[in-house]
mmCIF file of C-alpha atoms and ligand atoms in Angstrom:
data_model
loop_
_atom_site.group_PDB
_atom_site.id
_atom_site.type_symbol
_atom_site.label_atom_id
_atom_site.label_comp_id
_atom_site.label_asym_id
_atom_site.label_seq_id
_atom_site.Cartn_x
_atom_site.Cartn_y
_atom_site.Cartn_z
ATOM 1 C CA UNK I 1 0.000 0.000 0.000
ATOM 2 C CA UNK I 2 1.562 3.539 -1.236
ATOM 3 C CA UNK I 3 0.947 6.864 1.016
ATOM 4 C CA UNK I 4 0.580 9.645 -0.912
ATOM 5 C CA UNK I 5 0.540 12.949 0.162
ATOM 6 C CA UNK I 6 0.463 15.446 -2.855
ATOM 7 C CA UNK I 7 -2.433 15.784 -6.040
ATOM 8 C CA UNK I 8 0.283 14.724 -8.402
ATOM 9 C CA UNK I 9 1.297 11.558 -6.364
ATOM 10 C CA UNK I 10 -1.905 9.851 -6.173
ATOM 11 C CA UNK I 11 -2.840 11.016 -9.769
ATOM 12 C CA UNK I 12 0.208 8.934 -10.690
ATOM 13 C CA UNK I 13 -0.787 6.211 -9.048
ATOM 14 C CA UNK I 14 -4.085 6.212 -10.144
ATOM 15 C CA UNK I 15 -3.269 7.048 -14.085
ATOM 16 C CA UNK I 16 -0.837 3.468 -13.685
ATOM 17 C CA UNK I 17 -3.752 1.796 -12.491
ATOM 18 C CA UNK I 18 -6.079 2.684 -15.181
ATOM 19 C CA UNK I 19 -3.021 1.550 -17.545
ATOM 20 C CA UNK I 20 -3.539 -1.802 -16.486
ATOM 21 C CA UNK I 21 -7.180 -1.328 -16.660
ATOM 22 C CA UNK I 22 -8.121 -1.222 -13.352
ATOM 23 C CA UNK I 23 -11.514 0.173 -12.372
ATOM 24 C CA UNK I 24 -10.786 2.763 -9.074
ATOM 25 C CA UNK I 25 -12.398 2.857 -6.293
ATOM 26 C CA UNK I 26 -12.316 6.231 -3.893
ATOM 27 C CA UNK I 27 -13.632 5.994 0.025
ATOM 28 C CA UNK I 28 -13.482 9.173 1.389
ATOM 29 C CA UNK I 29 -12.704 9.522 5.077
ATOM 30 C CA UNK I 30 -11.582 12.110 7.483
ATOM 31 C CA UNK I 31 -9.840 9.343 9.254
ATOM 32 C CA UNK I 32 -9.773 8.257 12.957
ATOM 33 C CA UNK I 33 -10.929 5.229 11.227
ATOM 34 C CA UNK I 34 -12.943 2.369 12.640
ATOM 35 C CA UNK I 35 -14.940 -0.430 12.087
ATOM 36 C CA UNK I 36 -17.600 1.647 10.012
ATOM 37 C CA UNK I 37 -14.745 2.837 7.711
ATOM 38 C CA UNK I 38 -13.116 -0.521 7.155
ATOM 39 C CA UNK I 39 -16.748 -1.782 5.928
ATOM 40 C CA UNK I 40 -16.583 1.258 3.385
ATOM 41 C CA UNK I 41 -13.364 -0.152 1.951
ATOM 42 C CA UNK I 42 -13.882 -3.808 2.169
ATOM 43 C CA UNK I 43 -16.680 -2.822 -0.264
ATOM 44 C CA UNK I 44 -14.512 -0.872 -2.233
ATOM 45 C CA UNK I 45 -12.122 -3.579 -2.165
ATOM 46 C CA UNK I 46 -14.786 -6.425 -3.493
ATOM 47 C CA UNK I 47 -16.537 -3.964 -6.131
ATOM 48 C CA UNK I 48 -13.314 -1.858 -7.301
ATOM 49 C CA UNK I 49 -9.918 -3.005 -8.744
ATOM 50 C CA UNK I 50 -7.982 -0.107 -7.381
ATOM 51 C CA UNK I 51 -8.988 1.379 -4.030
ATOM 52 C CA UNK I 52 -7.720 4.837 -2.927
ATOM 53 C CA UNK I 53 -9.009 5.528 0.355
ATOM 54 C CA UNK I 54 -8.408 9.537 1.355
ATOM 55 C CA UNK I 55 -7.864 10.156 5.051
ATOM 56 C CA UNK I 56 -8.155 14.416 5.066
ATOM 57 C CA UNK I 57 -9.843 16.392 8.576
ATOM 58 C CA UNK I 58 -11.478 18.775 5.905
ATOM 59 C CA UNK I 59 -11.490 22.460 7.631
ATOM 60 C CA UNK I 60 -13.791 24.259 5.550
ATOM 61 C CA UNK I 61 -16.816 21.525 6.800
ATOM 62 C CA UNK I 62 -16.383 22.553 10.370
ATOM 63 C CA UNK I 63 -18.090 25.268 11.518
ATOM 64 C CA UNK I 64 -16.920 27.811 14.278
ATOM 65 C CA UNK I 65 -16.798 26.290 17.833
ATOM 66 C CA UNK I 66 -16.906 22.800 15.945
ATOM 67 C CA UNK I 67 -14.084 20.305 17.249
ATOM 68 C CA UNK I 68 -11.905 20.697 13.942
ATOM 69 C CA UNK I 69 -8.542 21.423 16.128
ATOM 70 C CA UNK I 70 -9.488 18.335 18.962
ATOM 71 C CA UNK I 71 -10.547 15.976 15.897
ATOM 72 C CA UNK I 72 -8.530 12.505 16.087
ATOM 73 C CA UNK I 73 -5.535 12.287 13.611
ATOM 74 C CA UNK I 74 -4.251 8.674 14.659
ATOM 75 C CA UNK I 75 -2.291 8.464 11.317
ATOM 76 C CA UNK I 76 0.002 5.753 11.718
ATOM 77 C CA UNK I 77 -3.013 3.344 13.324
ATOM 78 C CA UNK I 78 -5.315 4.643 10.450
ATOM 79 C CA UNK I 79 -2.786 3.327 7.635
ATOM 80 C CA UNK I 80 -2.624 -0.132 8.956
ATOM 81 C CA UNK I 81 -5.927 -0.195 9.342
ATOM 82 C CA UNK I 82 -6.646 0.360 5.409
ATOM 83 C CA UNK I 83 -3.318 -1.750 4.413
ATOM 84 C CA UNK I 84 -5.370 -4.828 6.467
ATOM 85 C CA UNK I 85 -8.809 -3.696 4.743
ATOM 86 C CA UNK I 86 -7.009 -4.156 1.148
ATOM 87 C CA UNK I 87 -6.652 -0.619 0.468
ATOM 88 C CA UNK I 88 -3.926 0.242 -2.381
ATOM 89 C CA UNK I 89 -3.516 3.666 -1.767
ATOM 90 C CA UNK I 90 -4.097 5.999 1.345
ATOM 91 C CA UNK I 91 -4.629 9.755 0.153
ATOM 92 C CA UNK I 92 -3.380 11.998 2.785
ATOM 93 C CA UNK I 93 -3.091 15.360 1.847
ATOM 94 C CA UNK I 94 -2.045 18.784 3.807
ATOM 95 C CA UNK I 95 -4.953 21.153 3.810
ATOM 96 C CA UNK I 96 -2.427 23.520 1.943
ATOM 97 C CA UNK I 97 -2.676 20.633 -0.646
ATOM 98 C CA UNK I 98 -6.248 20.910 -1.555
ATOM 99 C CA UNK I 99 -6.867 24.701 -0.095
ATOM 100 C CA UNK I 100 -3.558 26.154 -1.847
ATOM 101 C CA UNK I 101 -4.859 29.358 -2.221
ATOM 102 C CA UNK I 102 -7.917 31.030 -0.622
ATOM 103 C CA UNK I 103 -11.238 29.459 -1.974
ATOM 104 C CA UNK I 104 -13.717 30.928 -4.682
ATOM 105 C CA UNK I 105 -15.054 27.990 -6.095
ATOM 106 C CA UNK I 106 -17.601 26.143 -4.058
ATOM 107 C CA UNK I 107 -20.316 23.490 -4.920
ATOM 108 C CA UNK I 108 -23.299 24.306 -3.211
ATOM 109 C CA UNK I 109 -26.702 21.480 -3.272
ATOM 110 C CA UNK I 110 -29.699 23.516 -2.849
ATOM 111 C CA UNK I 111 -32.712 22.992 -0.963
ATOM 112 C CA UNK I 112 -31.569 19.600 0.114
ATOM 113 C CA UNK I 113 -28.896 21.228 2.451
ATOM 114 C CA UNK I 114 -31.348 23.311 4.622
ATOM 115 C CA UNK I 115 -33.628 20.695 6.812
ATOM 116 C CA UNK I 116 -31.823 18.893 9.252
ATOM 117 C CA UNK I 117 -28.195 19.062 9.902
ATOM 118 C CA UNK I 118 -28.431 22.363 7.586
ATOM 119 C CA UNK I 119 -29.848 24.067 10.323
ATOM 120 C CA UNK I 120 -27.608 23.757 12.641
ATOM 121 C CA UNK I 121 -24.425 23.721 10.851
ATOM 122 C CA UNK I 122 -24.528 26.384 8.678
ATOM 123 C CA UNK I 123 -21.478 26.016 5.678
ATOM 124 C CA UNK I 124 -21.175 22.582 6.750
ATOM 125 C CA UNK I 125 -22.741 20.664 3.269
ATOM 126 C CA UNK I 126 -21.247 23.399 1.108
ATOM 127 C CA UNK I 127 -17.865 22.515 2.509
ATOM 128 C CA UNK I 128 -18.523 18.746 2.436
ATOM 129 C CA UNK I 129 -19.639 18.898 -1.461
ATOM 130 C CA UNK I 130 -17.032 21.067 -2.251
ATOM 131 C CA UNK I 131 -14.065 18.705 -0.770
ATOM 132 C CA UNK I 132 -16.222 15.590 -2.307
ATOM 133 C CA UNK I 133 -15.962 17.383 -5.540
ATOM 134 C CA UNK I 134 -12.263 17.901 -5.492
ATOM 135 C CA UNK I 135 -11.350 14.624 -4.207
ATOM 136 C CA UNK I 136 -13.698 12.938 -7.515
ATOM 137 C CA UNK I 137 -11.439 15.360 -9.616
ATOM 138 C CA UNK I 138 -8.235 14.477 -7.964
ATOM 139 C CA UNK I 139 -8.557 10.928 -7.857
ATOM 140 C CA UNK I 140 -11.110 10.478 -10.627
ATOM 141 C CA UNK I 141 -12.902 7.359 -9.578
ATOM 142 C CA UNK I 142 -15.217 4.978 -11.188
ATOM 143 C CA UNK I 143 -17.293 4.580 -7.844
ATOM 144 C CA UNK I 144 -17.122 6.344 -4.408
ATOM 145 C CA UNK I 145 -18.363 4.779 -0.921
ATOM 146 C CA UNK I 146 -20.147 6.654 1.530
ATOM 147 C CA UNK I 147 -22.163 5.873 4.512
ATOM 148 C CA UNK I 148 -25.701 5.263 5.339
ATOM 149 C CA UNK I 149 -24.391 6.921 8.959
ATOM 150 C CA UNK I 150 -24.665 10.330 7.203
ATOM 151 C CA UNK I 151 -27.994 9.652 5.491
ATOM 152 C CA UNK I 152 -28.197 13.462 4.615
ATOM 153 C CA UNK I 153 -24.635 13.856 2.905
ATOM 154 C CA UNK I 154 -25.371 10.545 1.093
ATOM 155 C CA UNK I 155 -28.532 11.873 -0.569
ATOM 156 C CA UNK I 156 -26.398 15.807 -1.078
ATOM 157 C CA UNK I 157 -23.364 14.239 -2.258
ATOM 158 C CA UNK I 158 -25.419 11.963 -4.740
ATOM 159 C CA UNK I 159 -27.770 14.903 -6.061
ATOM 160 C CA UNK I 160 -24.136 16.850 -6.977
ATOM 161 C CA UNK I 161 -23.142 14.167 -8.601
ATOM 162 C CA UNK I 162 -26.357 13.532 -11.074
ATOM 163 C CA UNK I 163 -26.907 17.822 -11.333
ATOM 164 C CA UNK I 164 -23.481 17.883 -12.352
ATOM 165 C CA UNK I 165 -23.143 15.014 -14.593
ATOM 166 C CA UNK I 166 -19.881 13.624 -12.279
ATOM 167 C CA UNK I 167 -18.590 10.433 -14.313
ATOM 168 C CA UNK I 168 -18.716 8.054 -11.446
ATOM 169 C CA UNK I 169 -21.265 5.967 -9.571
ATOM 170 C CA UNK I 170 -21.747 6.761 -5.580
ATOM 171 C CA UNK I 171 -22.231 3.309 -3.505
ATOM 172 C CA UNK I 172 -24.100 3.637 -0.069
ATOM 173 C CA UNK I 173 -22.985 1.478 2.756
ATOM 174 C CA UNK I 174 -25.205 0.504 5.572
ATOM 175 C CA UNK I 175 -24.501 2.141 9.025
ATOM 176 C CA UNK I 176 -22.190 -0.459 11.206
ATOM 177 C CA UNK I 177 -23.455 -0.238 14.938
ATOM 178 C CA UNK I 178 -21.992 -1.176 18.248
ATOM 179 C CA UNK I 179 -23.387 -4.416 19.390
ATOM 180 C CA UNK I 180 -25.691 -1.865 22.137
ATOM 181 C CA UNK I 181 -26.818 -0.354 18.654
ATOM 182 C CA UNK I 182 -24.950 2.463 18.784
ATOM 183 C CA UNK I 183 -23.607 3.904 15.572
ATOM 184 C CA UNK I 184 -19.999 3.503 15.501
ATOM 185 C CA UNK I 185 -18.535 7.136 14.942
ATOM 186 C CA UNK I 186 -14.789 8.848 15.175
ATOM 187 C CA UNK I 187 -16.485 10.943 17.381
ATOM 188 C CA UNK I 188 -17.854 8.163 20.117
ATOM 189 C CA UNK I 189 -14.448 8.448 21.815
ATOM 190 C CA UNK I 190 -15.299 11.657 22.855
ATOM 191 C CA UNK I 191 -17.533 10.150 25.488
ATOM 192 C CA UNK I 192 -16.766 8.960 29.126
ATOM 193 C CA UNK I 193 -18.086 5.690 30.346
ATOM 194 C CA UNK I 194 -21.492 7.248 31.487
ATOM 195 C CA UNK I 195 -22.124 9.157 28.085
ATOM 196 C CA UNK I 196 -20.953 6.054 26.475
ATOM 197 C CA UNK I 197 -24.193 4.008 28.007
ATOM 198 C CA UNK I 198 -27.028 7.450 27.694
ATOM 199 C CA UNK I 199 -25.985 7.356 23.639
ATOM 200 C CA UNK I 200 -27.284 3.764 23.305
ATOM 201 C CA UNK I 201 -30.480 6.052 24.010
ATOM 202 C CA UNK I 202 -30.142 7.389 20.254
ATOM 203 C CA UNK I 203 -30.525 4.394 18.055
ATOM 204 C CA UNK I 204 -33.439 3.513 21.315
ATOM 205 C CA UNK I 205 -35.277 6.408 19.930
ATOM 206 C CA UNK I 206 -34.653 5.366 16.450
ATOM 207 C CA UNK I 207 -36.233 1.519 17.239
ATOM 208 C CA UNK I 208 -39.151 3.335 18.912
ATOM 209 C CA UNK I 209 -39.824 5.073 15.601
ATOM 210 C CA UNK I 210 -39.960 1.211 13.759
ATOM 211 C CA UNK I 211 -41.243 0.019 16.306
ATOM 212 C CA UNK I 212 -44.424 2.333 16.066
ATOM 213 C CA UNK I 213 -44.522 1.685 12.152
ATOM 214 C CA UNK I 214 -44.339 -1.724 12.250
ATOM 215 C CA UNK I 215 -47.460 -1.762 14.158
ATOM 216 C CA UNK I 216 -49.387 0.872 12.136
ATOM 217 C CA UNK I 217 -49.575 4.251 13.353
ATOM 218 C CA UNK I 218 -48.875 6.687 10.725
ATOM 219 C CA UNK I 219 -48.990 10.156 12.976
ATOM 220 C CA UNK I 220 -45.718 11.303 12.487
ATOM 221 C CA UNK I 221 -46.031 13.643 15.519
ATOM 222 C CA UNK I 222 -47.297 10.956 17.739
ATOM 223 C CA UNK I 223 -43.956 8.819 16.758
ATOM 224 C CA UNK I 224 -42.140 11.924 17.334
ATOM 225 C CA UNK I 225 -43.771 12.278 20.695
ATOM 226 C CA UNK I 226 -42.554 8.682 21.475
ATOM 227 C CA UNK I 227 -38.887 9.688 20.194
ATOM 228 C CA UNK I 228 -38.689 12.635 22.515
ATOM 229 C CA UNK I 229 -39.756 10.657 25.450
ATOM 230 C CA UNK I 230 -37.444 8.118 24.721
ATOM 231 C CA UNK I 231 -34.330 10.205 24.362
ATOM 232 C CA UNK I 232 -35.632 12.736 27.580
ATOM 233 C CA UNK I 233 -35.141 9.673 29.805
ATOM 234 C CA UNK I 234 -31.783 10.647 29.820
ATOM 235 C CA UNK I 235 -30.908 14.371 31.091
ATOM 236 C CA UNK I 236 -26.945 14.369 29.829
ATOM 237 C CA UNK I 237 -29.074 14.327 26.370
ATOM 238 C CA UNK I 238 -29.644 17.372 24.630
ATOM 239 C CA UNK I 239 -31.623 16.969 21.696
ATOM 240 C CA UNK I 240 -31.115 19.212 18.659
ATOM 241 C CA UNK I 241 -33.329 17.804 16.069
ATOM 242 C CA UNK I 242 -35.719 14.538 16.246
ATOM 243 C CA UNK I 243 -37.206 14.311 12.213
ATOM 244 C CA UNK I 244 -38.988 12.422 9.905
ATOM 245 C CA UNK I 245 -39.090 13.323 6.575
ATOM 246 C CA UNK I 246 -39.399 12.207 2.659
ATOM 247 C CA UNK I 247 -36.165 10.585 1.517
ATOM 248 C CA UNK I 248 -36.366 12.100 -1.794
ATOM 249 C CA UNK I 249 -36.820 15.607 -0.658
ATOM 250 C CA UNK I 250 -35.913 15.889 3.203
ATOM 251 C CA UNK I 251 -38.879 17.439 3.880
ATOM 252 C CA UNK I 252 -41.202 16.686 7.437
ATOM 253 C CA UNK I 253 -44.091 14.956 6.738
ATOM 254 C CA UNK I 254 -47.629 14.656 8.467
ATOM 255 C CA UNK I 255 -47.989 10.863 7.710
ATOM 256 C CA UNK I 256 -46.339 8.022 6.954
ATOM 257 C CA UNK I 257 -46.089 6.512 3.950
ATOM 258 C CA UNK I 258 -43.758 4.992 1.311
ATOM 259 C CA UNK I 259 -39.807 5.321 2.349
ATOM 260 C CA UNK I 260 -39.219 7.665 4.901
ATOM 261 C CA UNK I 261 -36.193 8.644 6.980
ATOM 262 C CA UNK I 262 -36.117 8.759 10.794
ATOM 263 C CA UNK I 263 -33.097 10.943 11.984
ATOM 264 C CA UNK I 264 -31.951 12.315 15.085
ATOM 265 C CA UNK I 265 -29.154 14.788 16.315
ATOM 266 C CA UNK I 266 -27.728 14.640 19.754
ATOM 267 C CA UNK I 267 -25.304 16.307 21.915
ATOM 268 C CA UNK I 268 -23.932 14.438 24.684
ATOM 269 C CA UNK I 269 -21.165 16.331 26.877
ATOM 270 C CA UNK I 270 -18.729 17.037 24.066
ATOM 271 C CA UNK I 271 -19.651 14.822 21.498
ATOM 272 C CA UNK I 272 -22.374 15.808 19.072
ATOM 273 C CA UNK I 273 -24.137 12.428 17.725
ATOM 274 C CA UNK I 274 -26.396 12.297 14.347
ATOM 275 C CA UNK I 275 -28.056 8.682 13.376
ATOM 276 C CA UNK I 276 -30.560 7.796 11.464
ATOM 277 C CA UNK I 277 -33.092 4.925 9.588
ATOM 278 C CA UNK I 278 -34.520 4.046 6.588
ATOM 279 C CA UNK I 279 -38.042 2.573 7.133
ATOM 280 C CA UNK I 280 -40.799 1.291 4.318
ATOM 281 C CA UNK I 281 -43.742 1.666 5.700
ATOM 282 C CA UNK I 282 -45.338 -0.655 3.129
ATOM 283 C CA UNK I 283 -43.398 -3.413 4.057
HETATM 284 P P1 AMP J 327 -16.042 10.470 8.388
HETATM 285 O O1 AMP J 327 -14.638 10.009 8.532
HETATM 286 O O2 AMP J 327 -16.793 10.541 9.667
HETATM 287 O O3 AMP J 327 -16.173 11.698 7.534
HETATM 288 O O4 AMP J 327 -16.792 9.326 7.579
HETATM 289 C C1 AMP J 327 -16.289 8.859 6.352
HETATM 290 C C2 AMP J 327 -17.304 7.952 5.724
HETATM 291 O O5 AMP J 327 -17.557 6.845 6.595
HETATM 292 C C3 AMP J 327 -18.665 8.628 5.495
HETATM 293 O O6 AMP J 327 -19.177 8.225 4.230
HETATM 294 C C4 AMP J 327 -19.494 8.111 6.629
HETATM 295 O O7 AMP J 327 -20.882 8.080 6.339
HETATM 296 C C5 AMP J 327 -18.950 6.709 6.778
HETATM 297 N N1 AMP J 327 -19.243 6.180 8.114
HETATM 298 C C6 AMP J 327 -18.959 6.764 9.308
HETATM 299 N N2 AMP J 327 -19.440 6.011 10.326
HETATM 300 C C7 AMP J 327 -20.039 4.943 9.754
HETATM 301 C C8 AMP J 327 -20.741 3.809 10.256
HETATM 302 N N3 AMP J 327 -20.927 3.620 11.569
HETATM 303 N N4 AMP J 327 -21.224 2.906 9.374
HETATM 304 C C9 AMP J 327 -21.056 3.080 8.038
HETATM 305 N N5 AMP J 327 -20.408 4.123 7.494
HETATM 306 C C10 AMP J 327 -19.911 5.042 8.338
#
């Protein structure tokens, strides 16, 4: 497995593996990698011929008081970790790498970018799209992995893609959970051994939701009623947004029906936690 740190690096090693006629592969990461990440590139690894998988704590997706400067860099661990997934190449650029000069160009998904997350982290998406859409010009890949984890940057990152005609196919991965249910996350180390136990109450509140599908109700504000109550059991939990919306257009809806998305955004002590389902109610 090759490090590369520089655009011109990794292009070379990418241009010699479409020489051979290798289809590439591109998981994007801002490392601090874990078992959610590895399941990214194993399925890189089984789809792709040539998997690059970029490791890069992207600054302009962080928005002020966000933990950019405290965000894990465990470098060293992170590159054994992809040379054991099957990774060929691990793309580790310096910020002054891809931000050499001041910005001007930015990619920027409408409407989709405003419910949820949007609200709260203003800049975040339009950073998030932007680095996605550098990286897919840098390394040029046939098909990128994402994660189900981030269910609203899956559905952004895949609208860029089709408005702008991007030559390459996104994957979606599902989300990999602690064997409590918790969503594994970079940002689950955060938490001490108390917070650790109140965020199994997230992906509770999430179960509640299927729970109350499964058998029928299709109120969305009673299931939201239910979510609340689940997650207000705990008081380290502050809740910043409890939703369920359309999965086509993010948008809250009265009453279930078809595919929706159940999604919730936490912050416990220092660690903000987002998580999310996919439920068909016809099913
Ligand atoms: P990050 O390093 O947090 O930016 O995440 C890089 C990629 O890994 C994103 O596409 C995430 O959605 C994905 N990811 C993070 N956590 C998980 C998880 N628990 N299961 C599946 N994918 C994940």
């Amino acid at each position: 497995m090759e490090v590369a740190e520089t655009v011109s690096s990794v292009r070379g090693l990418v241009e010699a593996a479409r020489r051979q006629g290798k289809t590439i592969g591109l998981v994007p990461t801002m490392g601090a990698l874990h078992i959610g990440h590895v399941s990214l590139i194993e399925a890189a690894v089984q789809q792709t011929d040539f998997v690059v998988v970029s490791i890069f704590v992207n600054p302009t997706q962080f928005c002020p008081g966000e933990d950019l400067a405290k965000y894990p860099r465990p470098f060293d661990a992170d590159c054994e970790i992809c040379r054991k997934a099957g990774a060929d190449v691990v793309f580790a650029p310096t910020a002054d790498q891809m931000y050499p000069a001041e910005n001007l160009t930015w990619v920027t998904v409408e409407k989709l970018t405003e419910p949820l997350c949007g609200q709260f982290r203003p800049g975040h998406f339009r950073g998030v799209t932007t680095v996605c859409a550098k990286l897919f010009n840098i390394v040029g890949p046939d098909v990128a992995f994402f994660g189900q984890k981030d269910a609203q940057q899956a559905i952004v990152i895949k609208r860029m893609v089709a408005d702008l005609n991007m030559p390459l196919e996104i994957v979606i991965c599902p989300t990999v959970r602690e064997p409590d249910g918790l969503a594994v996350s970079s940002r689950n180390q955060y938490l001490n051994p108390e917070q650790r136990k109140d965020a199994t109450y997230v992906y509770k509140s999430l179960q509640k939701c299927q729970e109350m599908i499964d058998a029928g109700v299709t109120d969305t504000q009673k299931i939201l009623t239910e979510m609340r109550r689940v997650l207000q059991q705990v008081p380290s939990i502050e809740i910043e947004y409890v939703s369920i919306v359309d999965v086509g257009t993010l948008q809250d809806i009265d009453k279930i029906a078809g595919k929706i998305l159940a999604a919730v955004a936490v912050n416990i002590g220092p660690a903000r936690l987002i998580d999310n389902i996919l439920v068909d109610s016809n099913r």
